[in-house]
Short mmCIF file of C-alpha atoms in Angstrom, two decimals:
data_model
loop_
_atom_site.label_atom_id
_atom_site.label_comp_id
_atom_site.label_asym_id
_atom_site.label_seq_id
_atom_site.Cartn_x
_atom_site.Cartn_y
_atom_site.Cartn_z
CA GLU A 27 0.00 0.00 0.00
CA VAL A 28 1.32 3.44 -0.95
CA GLN A 29 1.85 5.67 2.08
CA LEU A 30 3.34 9.15 2.34
CA VAL A 31 4.06 10.48 5.83
CA GLN A 32 5.07 14.11 6.06
CA SER A 33 7.02 16.00 8.71
CA GLY A 34 9.09 19.12 9.19
CA GLY A 35 6.61 21.96 9.21
CA GLY A 36 6.39 24.65 11.85
CA LEU A 37 6.69 28.32 12.68
CA ILE A 38 9.66 30.08 11.12
CA GLN A 39 10.71 33.73 10.91
CA PRO A 40 10.88 35.53 7.56
CA GLY A 41 14.21 34.90 5.90
CA GLY A 42 14.62 31.57 7.66
CA SER A 43 14.97 28.04 6.32
CA LEU A 44 13.02 24.84 6.79
CA ARG A 45 13.22 21.34 5.34
CA LEU A 46 10.09 19.31 4.76
CA SER A 47 10.23 15.52 4.60
CA CYS A 48 7.92 13.02 2.96
CA ALA A 49 8.69 9.43 3.96
CA ALA A 50 7.39 6.89 1.48
CA SER A 51 6.43 3.25 1.86
CA GLY A 52 4.88 0.75 -0.49
CA PHE A 53 6.87 2.00 -3.48
CA THR A 54 10.30 3.35 -4.42
CA VAL A 55 10.65 7.13 -4.53
CA SER A 56 13.53 6.97 -7.00
CA SER A 57 11.34 5.11 -9.53
CA SER A 58 8.46 7.58 -9.28
CA TYR A 59 7.89 11.21 -9.99
CA MET A 60 7.14 13.18 -6.90
CA THR A 61 5.51 16.55 -6.46
CA TRP A 62 5.03 19.24 -3.84
CA VAL A 63 1.78 21.23 -3.79
CA ARG A 64 0.84 23.95 -1.30
CA GLN A 65 -2.33 25.62 -0.12
CA ALA A 66 -2.33 28.98 1.64
CA PRO A 67 -4.96 29.35 4.39
CA GLY A 68 -8.42 29.62 2.84
CA LYS A 69 -7.01 29.53 -0.70
CA GLY A 70 -6.75 27.10 -3.59
CA LEU A 71 -4.06 24.63 -4.56
CA GLU A 72 -0.72 25.75 -6.00
CA TRP A 73 1.85 23.51 -7.65
CA VAL A 74 5.34 24.03 -6.21
CA SER A 75 7.83 21.54 -7.64
CA VAL A 76 8.33 18.12 -9.23
CA ILE A 77 11.24 15.66 -9.40
CA TYR A 78 11.34 12.88 -11.96
CA SER A 79 12.85 9.45 -11.62
CA GLY A 80 15.79 10.52 -13.77
CA GLY A 81 16.45 13.47 -11.46
CA ALA A 82 15.06 16.32 -13.56
CA THR A 83 13.32 19.01 -11.51
CA HIS A 84 10.94 21.88 -12.18
CA TYR A 85 9.75 24.74 -9.97
CA ALA A 86 7.04 27.36 -9.82
CA ASP A 87 8.42 30.83 -10.48
CA SER A 88 7.32 31.89 -7.00
CA VAL A 89 9.84 29.51 -5.36
CA LYS A 90 12.56 29.17 -8.00
CA GLY A 91 15.99 29.89 -6.54
CA ARG A 92 14.71 29.57 -2.97
CA PHE A 93 13.30 26.03 -2.77
CA THR A 94 15.05 22.78 -3.69
CA ILE A 95 13.35 19.44 -4.20
CA SER A 96 15.44 16.32 -3.60
CA ARG A 97 15.23 12.72 -2.48
CA ASP A 98 17.26 10.29 -0.42
CA ASN A 99 17.01 6.89 -2.07
CA SER A 100 18.46 5.10 0.96
CA ARG A 101 15.73 6.55 3.18
CA ASN A 102 13.06 6.39 0.45
CA THR A 103 12.22 9.96 1.35
CA LEU A 104 11.39 13.13 -0.58
CA TYR A 105 12.47 16.56 0.68
CA LEU A 106 11.71 20.19 0.09
CA GLN A 107 14.42 22.55 1.29
CA MET A 108 12.93 26.00 1.71
CA ASN A 109 15.25 29.00 2.10
CA SER A 110 14.67 32.75 2.30
CA LEU A 111 11.13 32.13 3.47
CA ARG A 112 8.53 34.84 3.09
CA ALA A 113 5.14 35.46 4.68
CA GLU A 114 3.50 34.44 1.41
CA ASP A 115 5.05 30.96 1.73
CA THR A 116 2.73 30.30 4.67
CA ALA A 117 0.69 27.28 3.63
CA MET A 118 -0.12 23.65 4.09
CA TYR A 119 2.41 21.71 2.03
CA TYR A 120 1.51 18.37 0.50
CA CYS A 121 3.76 15.81 -1.14
CA ALA A 122 2.31 13.54 -3.79
CA LYS A 123 3.27 10.56 -5.90
CA ASP A 124 2.38 9.89 -9.50
CA GLY A 125 -0.59 7.67 -10.17
CA GLY A 126 1.44 4.71 -11.37
CA GLU A 127 -0.50 2.82 -14.00
CA ALA A 128 -3.25 5.40 -13.63
CA ARG A 129 -1.48 8.27 -15.33
CA GLY A 130 -0.82 11.73 -13.99
CA PRO A 131 1.27 13.32 -11.27
CA LEU A 132 -0.87 13.44 -8.13
CA GLY A 133 -2.32 9.99 -7.63
CA TYR A 134 -1.39 9.63 -3.96
CA TRP A 135 -1.05 12.38 -1.35
CA GLY A 136 0.59 12.84 2.01
CA GLN A 137 -1.36 14.21 4.95
CA GLY A 138 0.17 17.67 4.67
CA THR A 139 2.42 19.71 6.93
CA LEU A 140 1.81 23.33 7.92
CA VAL A 141 4.45 25.99 7.41
CA THR A 142 3.87 29.36 9.04
CA VAL A 143 6.26 32.20 8.21
CA SER A 144 5.86 34.98 10.73
CA SER A 145 7.87 37.11 13.11
CA ASP B 23 1.43 30.13 -18.13
CA ILE B 24 -1.74 28.20 -18.90
CA GLN B 25 -4.74 29.64 -17.07
CA MET B 26 -7.41 27.23 -15.88
CA THR B 27 -10.78 28.95 -15.53
CA GLN B 28 -13.10 26.84 -13.43
CA SER B 29 -16.84 27.48 -13.14
CA PRO B 30 -18.90 27.94 -11.17
CA SER B 31 -16.86 28.98 -8.13
CA SER B 32 -19.62 27.61 -5.91
CA LEU B 33 -22.95 25.90 -6.24
CA SER B 34 -25.78 24.72 -4.03
CA ALA B 35 -27.36 21.40 -4.84
CA SER B 36 -29.53 18.74 -3.29
CA VAL B 37 -28.84 15.07 -2.74
CA GLY B 38 -29.68 13.26 -5.97
CA ASP B 39 -28.98 16.25 -8.22
CA ARG B 40 -26.79 16.04 -11.30
CA VAL B 41 -23.86 18.43 -10.95
CA THR B 42 -21.52 19.68 -13.66
CA ILE B 43 -18.29 21.63 -13.16
CA THR B 44 -16.31 23.06 -16.06
CA CYS B 45 -12.66 23.93 -16.55
CA ARG B 46 -11.49 25.94 -19.52
CA ALA B 47 -7.80 26.07 -20.40
CA SER B 48 -6.25 29.14 -22.00
CA GLN B 49 -4.61 26.88 -24.58
CA GLY B 50 -4.79 23.24 -25.61
CA ILE B 51 -3.61 20.75 -23.00
CA ARG B 52 -4.23 17.47 -24.83
CA SER B 53 -5.50 14.99 -22.22
CA ASP B 54 -3.31 16.24 -19.35
CA LEU B 55 -6.26 17.17 -17.16
CA ASP B 56 -7.14 15.68 -13.77
CA TRP B 57 -9.89 16.37 -11.19
CA PHE B 58 -9.54 16.40 -7.41
CA GLN B 59 -11.90 16.50 -4.45
CA GLN B 60 -10.94 18.16 -1.17
CA LYS B 61 -12.87 18.05 2.07
CA PRO B 62 -12.17 20.52 4.88
CA GLU B 63 -8.89 19.94 6.71
CA LYS B 64 -8.07 16.96 4.47
CA ALA B 65 -5.58 16.35 1.68
CA PRO B 66 -7.01 16.43 -1.84
CA LYS B 67 -7.98 13.16 -3.45
CA ARG B 68 -7.75 12.45 -7.16
CA LEU B 69 -11.04 11.46 -8.78
CA ILE B 70 -10.31 11.55 -12.51
CA TYR B 71 -7.07 11.33 -14.48
CA ALA B 72 -6.37 11.96 -18.16
CA VAL B 73 -9.75 13.68 -18.68
CA SER B 74 -11.93 10.62 -18.18
CA GLY B 75 -10.03 7.90 -16.33
CA LEU B 76 -11.73 6.94 -13.07
CA GLN B 77 -9.31 6.64 -10.15
CA SER B 78 -9.48 3.26 -8.46
CA GLY B 79 -11.99 3.23 -5.61
CA VAL B 80 -13.87 6.32 -6.82
CA PRO B 81 -17.63 5.79 -7.29
CA SER B 82 -18.88 5.56 -10.86
CA ARG B 83 -21.22 8.53 -10.34
CA PHE B 84 -18.13 10.66 -11.01
CA SER B 85 -17.17 11.08 -14.65
CA GLY B 86 -14.98 13.37 -16.71
CA SER B 87 -15.13 14.47 -20.32
CA GLY B 88 -13.83 17.07 -22.72
CA SER B 89 -11.00 17.78 -25.08
CA GLY B 90 -8.70 20.54 -26.21
CA THR B 91 -9.48 23.41 -23.90
CA GLU B 92 -12.85 22.58 -22.33
CA PHE B 93 -13.33 19.89 -19.72
CA THR B 94 -16.17 18.79 -17.47
CA LEU B 95 -16.56 16.89 -14.22
CA THR B 96 -20.02 15.42 -13.72
CA ILE B 97 -21.53 13.92 -10.61
CA SER B 98 -24.56 12.00 -11.83
CA SER B 99 -26.42 11.80 -8.51
CA LEU B 100 -25.01 13.90 -5.70
CA GLN B 101 -24.52 12.06 -2.43
CA PRO B 102 -24.05 13.54 1.08
CA GLU B 103 -20.35 12.64 1.07
CA ASP B 104 -19.80 14.60 -2.16
CA PHE B 105 -20.15 18.00 -0.54
CA ALA B 106 -16.60 19.32 -0.93
CA THR B 107 -14.41 21.56 -3.07
CA TYR B 108 -13.35 20.34 -6.49
CA TYR B 109 -10.28 21.38 -8.48
CA CYS B 110 -9.04 20.71 -11.98
CA LEU B 111 -5.32 20.51 -12.78
CA GLN B 112 -3.46 20.82 -16.07
CA HIS B 113 -0.05 19.13 -16.19
CA ASN B 114 0.67 19.61 -19.85
CA ASN B 115 2.95 22.63 -19.46
CA TYR B 116 5.02 24.07 -16.63
CA PRO B 117 3.98 25.59 -14.37
CA TRP B 118 1.24 23.07 -13.71
CA THR B 119 -1.87 25.04 -12.82
CA PHE B 120 -5.06 24.35 -10.88
CA GLY B 121 -8.46 25.84 -11.40
CA GLN B 122 -9.56 28.13 -8.58
CA GLY B 123 -11.94 25.52 -7.17
CA THR B 124 -15.68 24.86 -7.02
CA LYS B 125 -17.30 24.55 -3.62
CA VAL B 126 -20.33 22.25 -3.69
CA GLU B 127 -22.70 23.02 -0.83
CA ILE B 128 -25.94 21.58 0.43
CA LYS B 129 -29.10 23.34 -0.73
#
């Protein structure tokens, strides 16, 4: 069974850094393409970043140069390193796995982790 | 960037009603269009992939259709557990973009 368990959120001051984790089970992260999506309080969904099995990555313009998506194959875990955080980065962050045989990028979701950027 | 215009932004409906939600893309996105359901304080859940593919475990009252730039999610007979917010997503071009959401409420 595919499971994604997230951790690493919290309260952080503007300009600070935080690393989100997404521990996977039931599949191999390195063989999948993995995505981060966020949702500001009371707002809609926003795509943040994706990493493909071959290692290629893509980012939303709003986070490019500040956020880095990566994975640790030995831990079967996805990460999102967030630097130079701003108030507008405050959101619930979700990791997601592709749908496998059912195509598309967001077939399975983690439970979410809340990031609050505030002084 | 591809804009996804979702309509309506909200609707009120009764149990048993047929409900239709539309997403219009600002340019063609082939079949790279998925639909999601989100209940309060919960992670989104994929309902439909590739325009019309039904995600495993999703009831058959949910269906998707469309092509090119106009896509539709239909709930054939609304059930109490279907009251939620629905989003479309295009993943044809970066940045991937979601519609702004449709909140389905009880009439």
